[in-house]
Amino acid sequence: MASGVIFIAVTGLLWMLVGVIYSKVNEKAVNFPAFMFFYSLLFFAIIHLWQPPPVVTLEKLAPIAVCMLPSALLGQGGFMMLYLAMKKTSHAVAWTFAQSAMIIPFLGGWLLLGNQVNWINLSGMILLLAALLLLGKGQNKLPENNRTSYQGLILCIISLLLTGVSQFLTLLAGEFCYNEANLLAWRLPLVAWPGIFSWGAVWLIERKNATWKTLYWALLYAAVVSIGQIFLYMALDRMQMLKLSNIVYPAAISICIVLFVVFCRIFRHEVFNLLSASGVILIVLAISMLFA
């Protein structure tokens, strides 16, 4: 039990660091398409070194590829919207919206896949939607230099929707390939490929030079994301032995959100009023209820 809790805590911490790196890249003069291209390339290399995908036929790979390739492209779009949102609003608000995207796979699993839900789950869904409104409303009441713009909120919502649909397609891929380890091992490589080609194309079109600083941030980002994935699977495996795997995602995401908000308050000096702070707290509670 103790090791499982430690793995969950480390996963949440690493996910928070993902947000910190993303925030830093947003602040600094980093070529974003080049950053995402190098990250995708490095992530692809790390995943293949850690767990090379087995050889399978194209016929068997097709069902999972049909889900994972669009999922990857939508996920890249979600990252782009998050990047733009962070230029228009509080980084804590943008990150919290993005992490709340799990409401989409929850709804998809319930309405389209027939997943069982209870009144606590449904209450969590309603609470999450209300908390997001509260968070946005609270930020709009801050002084102008700390206020979330209308454009910023729209970008946050688009980021949430794109990321959420991407997560649902990943869930759908798991449904197609349930208990087929050879196919499930292809999920992460299939996520990396579209990032390499799409961001590479954008970078070539823009024709902007990338510095060593861009490569440094991409390497750091790829390492943290990859290690975060490894700890996530370790936490899932350990808690599965105790029949408690359902707590891994909400606990890790809650830790991630709280730590990132604390980072933004201490190091970025972002201001939160009672409404926006309450919104963050209620989002953490709602996420826990979704998986109760």
Short mmCIF file of C-alpha atoms in Angstrom, two decimals:
data_model
loop_
_atom_site.label_atom_id
_atom_site.label_comp_id
_atom_site.label_asym_id
_atom_site.label_seq_id
_atom_site.Cartn_x
_atom_site.Cartn_y
_atom_site.Cartn_z
CA MET A 1 0.00 0.00 0.00
CA ALA A 2 2.73 2.46 1.01
CA SER A 3 4.68 1.97 -2.23
CA GLY A 4 1.50 2.49 -4.28
CA VAL A 5 0.79 5.77 -2.48
CA ILE A 6 4.39 6.90 -3.09
CA PHE A 7 4.10 6.08 -6.81
CA ILE A 8 0.86 8.11 -7.01
CA ALA A 9 2.46 11.07 -5.22
CA VAL A 10 5.53 10.98 -7.49
CA THR A 11 3.26 10.80 -10.55
CA GLY A 12 1.35 13.88 -9.38
CA LEU A 13 4.62 15.71 -8.69
CA LEU A 14 5.99 14.85 -12.14
CA TRP A 15 2.77 15.98 -13.81
CA MET A 16 3.07 19.26 -11.91
CA LEU A 17 6.63 19.60 -13.26
CA VAL A 18 5.24 19.08 -16.77
CA GLY A 19 3.06 22.14 -16.16
CA VAL A 20 6.00 24.11 -14.75
CA ILE A 21 8.14 23.38 -17.82
CA TYR A 22 5.24 24.29 -20.10
CA SER A 23 4.81 27.53 -18.17
CA LYS A 24 8.52 28.36 -18.43
CA VAL A 25 8.58 27.64 -22.17
CA ASN A 26 5.63 30.00 -22.54
CA GLU A 27 7.51 32.78 -20.74
CA LYS A 28 10.83 32.42 -22.54
CA ALA A 29 11.79 33.10 -26.14
CA VAL A 30 11.46 29.46 -27.20
CA ASN A 31 10.41 28.44 -30.71
CA PHE A 32 7.26 26.52 -29.75
CA PRO A 33 6.83 24.35 -32.89
CA ALA A 34 10.53 23.40 -32.72
CA PHE A 35 10.17 22.67 -28.99
CA MET A 36 7.20 20.36 -29.62
CA PHE A 37 8.96 18.69 -32.57
CA PHE A 38 12.08 17.89 -30.52
CA TYR A 39 9.93 16.79 -27.58
CA SER A 40 7.93 14.39 -29.80
CA LEU A 41 11.14 13.01 -31.30
CA LEU A 42 12.78 12.53 -27.89
CA PHE A 43 9.61 11.06 -26.37
CA PHE A 44 9.42 8.59 -29.27
CA ALA A 45 13.06 7.56 -28.67
CA ILE A 46 12.64 7.21 -24.89
CA ILE A 47 9.48 5.10 -25.23
CA HIS A 48 11.14 2.79 -27.76
CA LEU A 49 14.18 2.34 -25.54
CA TRP A 50 12.01 1.68 -22.48
CA GLN A 51 9.50 -0.67 -24.11
CA PRO A 52 9.95 -1.35 -27.85
CA PRO A 53 6.55 -2.16 -29.41
CA PRO A 54 6.24 -5.75 -30.68
CA VAL A 55 5.89 -6.62 -34.35
CA VAL A 56 2.24 -6.88 -35.39
CA THR A 57 0.45 -6.94 -38.74
CA LEU A 58 -1.10 -3.77 -40.14
CA GLU A 59 -4.48 -5.48 -40.10
CA LYS A 60 -4.27 -6.00 -36.34
CA LEU A 61 -2.82 -2.54 -35.76
CA ALA A 62 -5.53 -0.75 -37.77
CA PRO A 63 -8.28 -0.57 -35.05
CA ILE A 64 -5.97 0.98 -32.47
CA ALA A 65 -4.33 3.28 -35.05
CA VAL A 66 -7.75 4.60 -36.12
CA CYS A 67 -8.23 5.80 -32.54
CA MET A 68 -4.70 6.77 -31.52
CA LEU A 69 -3.65 8.82 -34.57
CA PRO A 70 -6.64 11.24 -34.37
CA SER A 71 -6.21 11.21 -30.58
CA ALA A 72 -2.61 12.35 -30.99
CA LEU A 73 -3.53 15.15 -33.42
CA LEU A 74 -6.33 16.40 -31.16
CA GLY A 75 -3.96 16.21 -28.20
CA GLN A 76 -1.42 18.34 -30.06
CA GLY A 77 -4.20 20.84 -30.78
CA GLY A 78 -5.06 20.87 -27.08
CA PHE A 79 -1.42 21.60 -26.21
CA MET A 80 -1.38 24.45 -28.73
CA MET A 81 -4.56 25.97 -27.26
CA LEU A 82 -3.09 25.62 -23.76
CA TYR A 83 0.07 27.41 -24.92
CA LEU A 84 -2.01 30.27 -26.37
CA ALA A 85 -4.29 30.37 -23.31
CA MET A 86 -1.29 30.82 -21.01
CA LYS A 87 -0.44 33.99 -22.95
CA LYS A 88 -3.91 35.41 -22.26
CA THR A 89 -4.68 34.27 -18.73
CA SER A 90 -3.35 32.93 -15.45
CA HIS A 91 -1.19 29.85 -15.98
CA ALA A 92 -2.89 28.22 -12.99
CA VAL A 93 -6.33 28.73 -14.54
CA ALA A 94 -5.24 27.43 -17.95
CA TRP A 95 -3.57 24.36 -16.42
CA THR A 96 -6.54 23.59 -14.17
CA PHE A 97 -8.92 23.75 -17.14
CA ALA A 98 -6.68 21.41 -19.14
CA GLN A 99 -6.48 18.89 -16.29
CA SER A 100 -10.28 18.95 -16.00
CA ALA A 101 -10.52 17.48 -19.51
CA MET A 102 -11.12 14.04 -17.97
CA ILE A 103 -14.81 14.94 -17.82
CA ILE A 104 -14.99 14.19 -21.57
CA PRO A 105 -13.83 10.54 -21.38
CA PHE A 106 -16.08 10.16 -18.32
CA LEU A 107 -19.09 11.33 -20.34
CA GLY A 108 -18.05 9.29 -23.38
CA GLY A 109 -17.59 6.15 -21.33
CA TRP A 110 -21.00 6.61 -19.72
CA LEU A 111 -23.06 7.67 -22.75
CA LEU A 112 -21.33 5.74 -25.56
CA LEU A 113 -19.59 2.76 -23.97
CA GLY A 114 -22.16 1.90 -21.32
CA ASN A 115 -19.81 2.36 -18.36
CA GLN A 116 -21.52 2.11 -14.98
CA VAL A 117 -21.90 5.38 -13.06
CA ASN A 118 -23.46 6.17 -9.69
CA TRP A 119 -24.97 9.27 -8.13
CA ILE A 120 -21.59 10.30 -6.68
CA ASN A 121 -20.03 10.23 -10.18
CA LEU A 122 -22.88 12.29 -11.64
CA SER A 123 -22.68 14.75 -8.74
CA GLY A 124 -18.94 15.05 -9.42
CA MET A 125 -19.61 15.84 -13.08
CA ILE A 126 -22.09 18.59 -12.18
CA LEU A 127 -19.75 19.95 -9.51
CA LEU A 128 -16.82 20.03 -11.96
CA LEU A 129 -18.79 22.05 -14.51
CA ALA A 130 -19.95 24.46 -11.80
CA ALA A 131 -16.41 24.76 -10.41
CA LEU A 132 -15.00 25.64 -13.84
CA LEU A 133 -17.59 28.42 -14.16
CA LEU A 134 -16.69 29.59 -10.66
CA LEU A 135 -12.98 29.61 -11.50
CA GLY A 136 -13.52 31.71 -14.62
CA LYS A 137 -15.93 34.06 -12.83
CA GLY A 138 -13.50 34.54 -9.97
CA GLN A 139 -10.61 35.40 -12.27
CA ASN A 140 -12.71 37.98 -14.12
CA LYS A 141 -13.28 39.86 -10.85
CA LEU A 142 -9.56 40.36 -10.21
CA PRO A 143 -7.70 43.63 -10.94
CA GLU A 144 -7.13 44.16 -14.66
CA ASN A 145 -3.43 43.18 -14.63
CA ASN A 146 -4.34 39.76 -13.15
CA ARG A 147 -7.67 39.27 -14.87
CA THR A 148 -8.50 36.38 -17.15
CA SER A 149 -9.51 37.76 -20.55
CA TYR A 150 -12.56 36.57 -22.47
CA GLN A 151 -10.21 35.24 -25.15
CA GLY A 152 -8.21 33.41 -22.51
CA LEU A 153 -11.28 31.59 -21.18
CA ILE A 154 -12.36 30.60 -24.71
CA LEU A 155 -8.89 29.16 -25.37
CA CYS A 156 -9.02 27.29 -22.03
CA ILE A 157 -12.37 25.74 -22.97
CA ILE A 158 -11.11 24.74 -26.44
CA SER A 159 -8.01 23.19 -24.85
CA LEU A 160 -10.24 21.24 -22.44
CA LEU A 161 -12.47 19.96 -25.27
CA LEU A 162 -9.62 18.93 -27.59
CA THR A 163 -7.69 17.25 -24.79
CA GLY A 164 -10.82 15.53 -23.50
CA VAL A 165 -11.80 14.08 -26.89
CA SER A 166 -8.19 12.93 -27.31
CA GLN A 167 -8.41 11.12 -23.97
CA PHE A 168 -11.72 9.51 -24.94
CA LEU A 169 -10.21 8.15 -28.17
CA THR A 170 -7.39 6.65 -26.09
CA LEU A 171 -10.05 5.04 -23.88
CA LEU A 172 -11.78 3.74 -27.01
CA ALA A 173 -8.52 2.20 -28.26
CA GLY A 174 -8.26 0.32 -24.97
CA GLU A 175 -11.79 -1.02 -25.49
CA PHE A 176 -10.90 -2.31 -28.96
CA CYS A 177 -7.73 -4.03 -27.76
CA TYR A 178 -8.74 -5.16 -24.28
CA ASN A 179 -6.33 -7.78 -22.93
CA GLU A 180 -4.18 -7.69 -26.09
CA ALA A 181 -0.84 -6.56 -24.69
CA ASN A 182 0.90 -6.60 -28.09
CA LEU A 183 -1.52 -3.99 -29.43
CA LEU A 184 -1.77 -1.91 -26.26
CA ALA A 185 2.04 -1.52 -26.34
CA TRP A 186 1.58 0.52 -29.54
CA ARG A 187 -0.46 3.29 -27.90
CA LEU A 188 2.44 5.53 -26.89
CA PRO A 189 4.45 5.13 -30.15
CA LEU A 190 1.31 5.97 -32.15
CA VAL A 191 0.87 9.10 -30.05
CA ALA A 192 4.46 10.23 -30.78
CA TRP A 193 4.45 9.87 -34.58
CA PRO A 194 1.83 12.55 -35.42
CA GLY A 195 3.63 15.00 -33.13
CA ILE A 196 6.90 14.51 -35.00
CA PHE A 197 5.36 15.08 -38.42
CA SER A 198 2.79 17.79 -37.56
CA TRP A 199 5.11 19.98 -35.48
CA GLY A 200 7.98 19.34 -37.89
CA ALA A 201 5.80 20.61 -40.75
CA VAL A 202 4.77 23.73 -38.82
CA TRP A 203 8.39 24.45 -37.94
CA LEU A 204 9.47 24.12 -41.57
CA ILE A 205 6.66 26.39 -42.74
CA GLU A 206 7.54 29.05 -40.16
CA ARG A 207 11.27 28.83 -41.02
CA LYS A 208 12.33 30.07 -37.60
CA ASN A 209 15.65 29.00 -36.13
CA ALA A 210 15.77 26.90 -32.97
CA THR A 211 18.43 27.49 -30.33
CA TRP A 212 20.14 25.10 -27.95
CA LYS A 213 17.78 26.47 -25.30
CA THR A 214 14.86 25.03 -27.27
CA LEU A 215 16.51 21.61 -27.39
CA TYR A 216 17.31 21.81 -23.66
CA TRP A 217 13.69 22.49 -22.69
CA ALA A 218 12.45 19.79 -25.08
CA LEU A 219 14.84 17.22 -23.59
CA LEU A 220 13.80 18.14 -20.04
CA TYR A 221 10.11 18.04 -20.99
CA ALA A 222 10.43 14.65 -22.73
CA ALA A 223 12.29 13.18 -19.76
CA VAL A 224 9.71 14.38 -17.21
CA VAL A 225 6.73 13.26 -19.34
CA SER A 226 8.29 9.84 -19.96
CA ILE A 227 9.21 9.26 -16.31
CA GLY A 228 5.71 10.41 -15.36
CA GLN A 229 4.22 7.74 -17.65
CA ILE A 230 6.45 5.07 -16.11
CA PHE A 231 5.44 6.01 -12.55
CA LEU A 232 1.79 6.14 -13.60
CA TYR A 233 1.89 2.55 -14.83
CA MET A 234 3.81 1.49 -11.70
CA ALA A 235 1.12 3.10 -9.55
CA LEU A 236 -1.67 1.47 -11.57
CA ASP A 237 -0.04 -1.96 -11.35
CA ARG A 238 0.60 -1.69 -7.61
CA MET A 239 -2.86 -0.38 -6.74
CA GLN A 240 -4.50 -2.93 -9.05
CA MET A 241 -3.12 -5.63 -6.75
CA LEU A 242 -5.10 -3.98 -3.94
CA LYS A 243 -8.21 -3.43 -6.12
CA LEU A 244 -7.69 0.32 -5.75
CA SER A 245 -6.57 1.29 -9.27
CA ASN A 246 -9.59 3.62 -9.63
CA ILE A 247 -8.00 6.13 -7.22
CA VAL A 248 -4.74 6.54 -9.17
CA TYR A 249 -5.86 9.08 -11.79
CA PRO A 250 -7.95 11.36 -9.54
CA ALA A 251 -5.32 11.35 -6.79
CA ALA A 252 -2.43 12.08 -9.18
CA ILE A 253 -4.34 14.81 -11.02
CA SER A 254 -5.46 16.41 -7.75
CA ILE A 255 -1.86 16.49 -6.48
CA CYS A 256 -0.77 17.92 -9.83
CA ILE A 257 -3.36 20.73 -9.78
CA VAL A 258 -2.77 21.74 -6.16
CA LEU A 259 1.04 21.80 -6.50
CA PHE A 260 0.90 23.76 -9.76
CA VAL A 261 -1.46 26.36 -8.27
CA VAL A 262 0.92 26.72 -5.30
CA PHE A 263 3.83 27.13 -7.75
CA CYS A 264 1.95 29.87 -9.63
CA ARG A 265 1.10 31.67 -6.40
CA ILE A 266 4.63 31.57 -4.94
CA PHE A 267 6.89 31.86 -7.98
CA ARG A 268 4.68 33.62 -10.56
CA HIS A 269 2.89 35.78 -7.96
CA GLU A 270 -0.50 35.04 -9.51
CA VAL A 271 -3.44 36.45 -7.56
CA PHE A 272 -6.50 34.40 -6.59
CA ASN A 273 -9.65 35.66 -4.90
CA LEU A 274 -12.13 33.61 -2.88
CA LEU A 275 -14.15 32.60 -5.96
CA SER A 276 -11.20 31.37 -8.03
CA ALA A 277 -9.56 29.61 -5.07
CA SER A 278 -12.87 27.91 -4.27
CA GLY A 279 -13.12 26.87 -7.92
CA VAL A 280 -9.76 25.08 -7.75
CA ILE A 281 -10.66 23.30 -4.49
CA LEU A 282 -14.05 22.19 -5.85
CA ILE A 283 -12.43 20.92 -9.08
CA VAL A 284 -10.10 18.71 -7.03
CA LEU A 285 -13.10 17.39 -5.07
CA ALA A 286 -15.14 16.86 -8.26
CA ILE A 287 -12.35 14.89 -9.94
CA SER A 288 -12.23 12.57 -6.93
CA MET A 289 -16.01 12.09 -7.13
CA LEU A 290 -15.88 11.18 -10.83
CA PHE A 291 -13.97 8.02 -9.95
CA ALA A 292 -15.62 7.21 -6.60
#
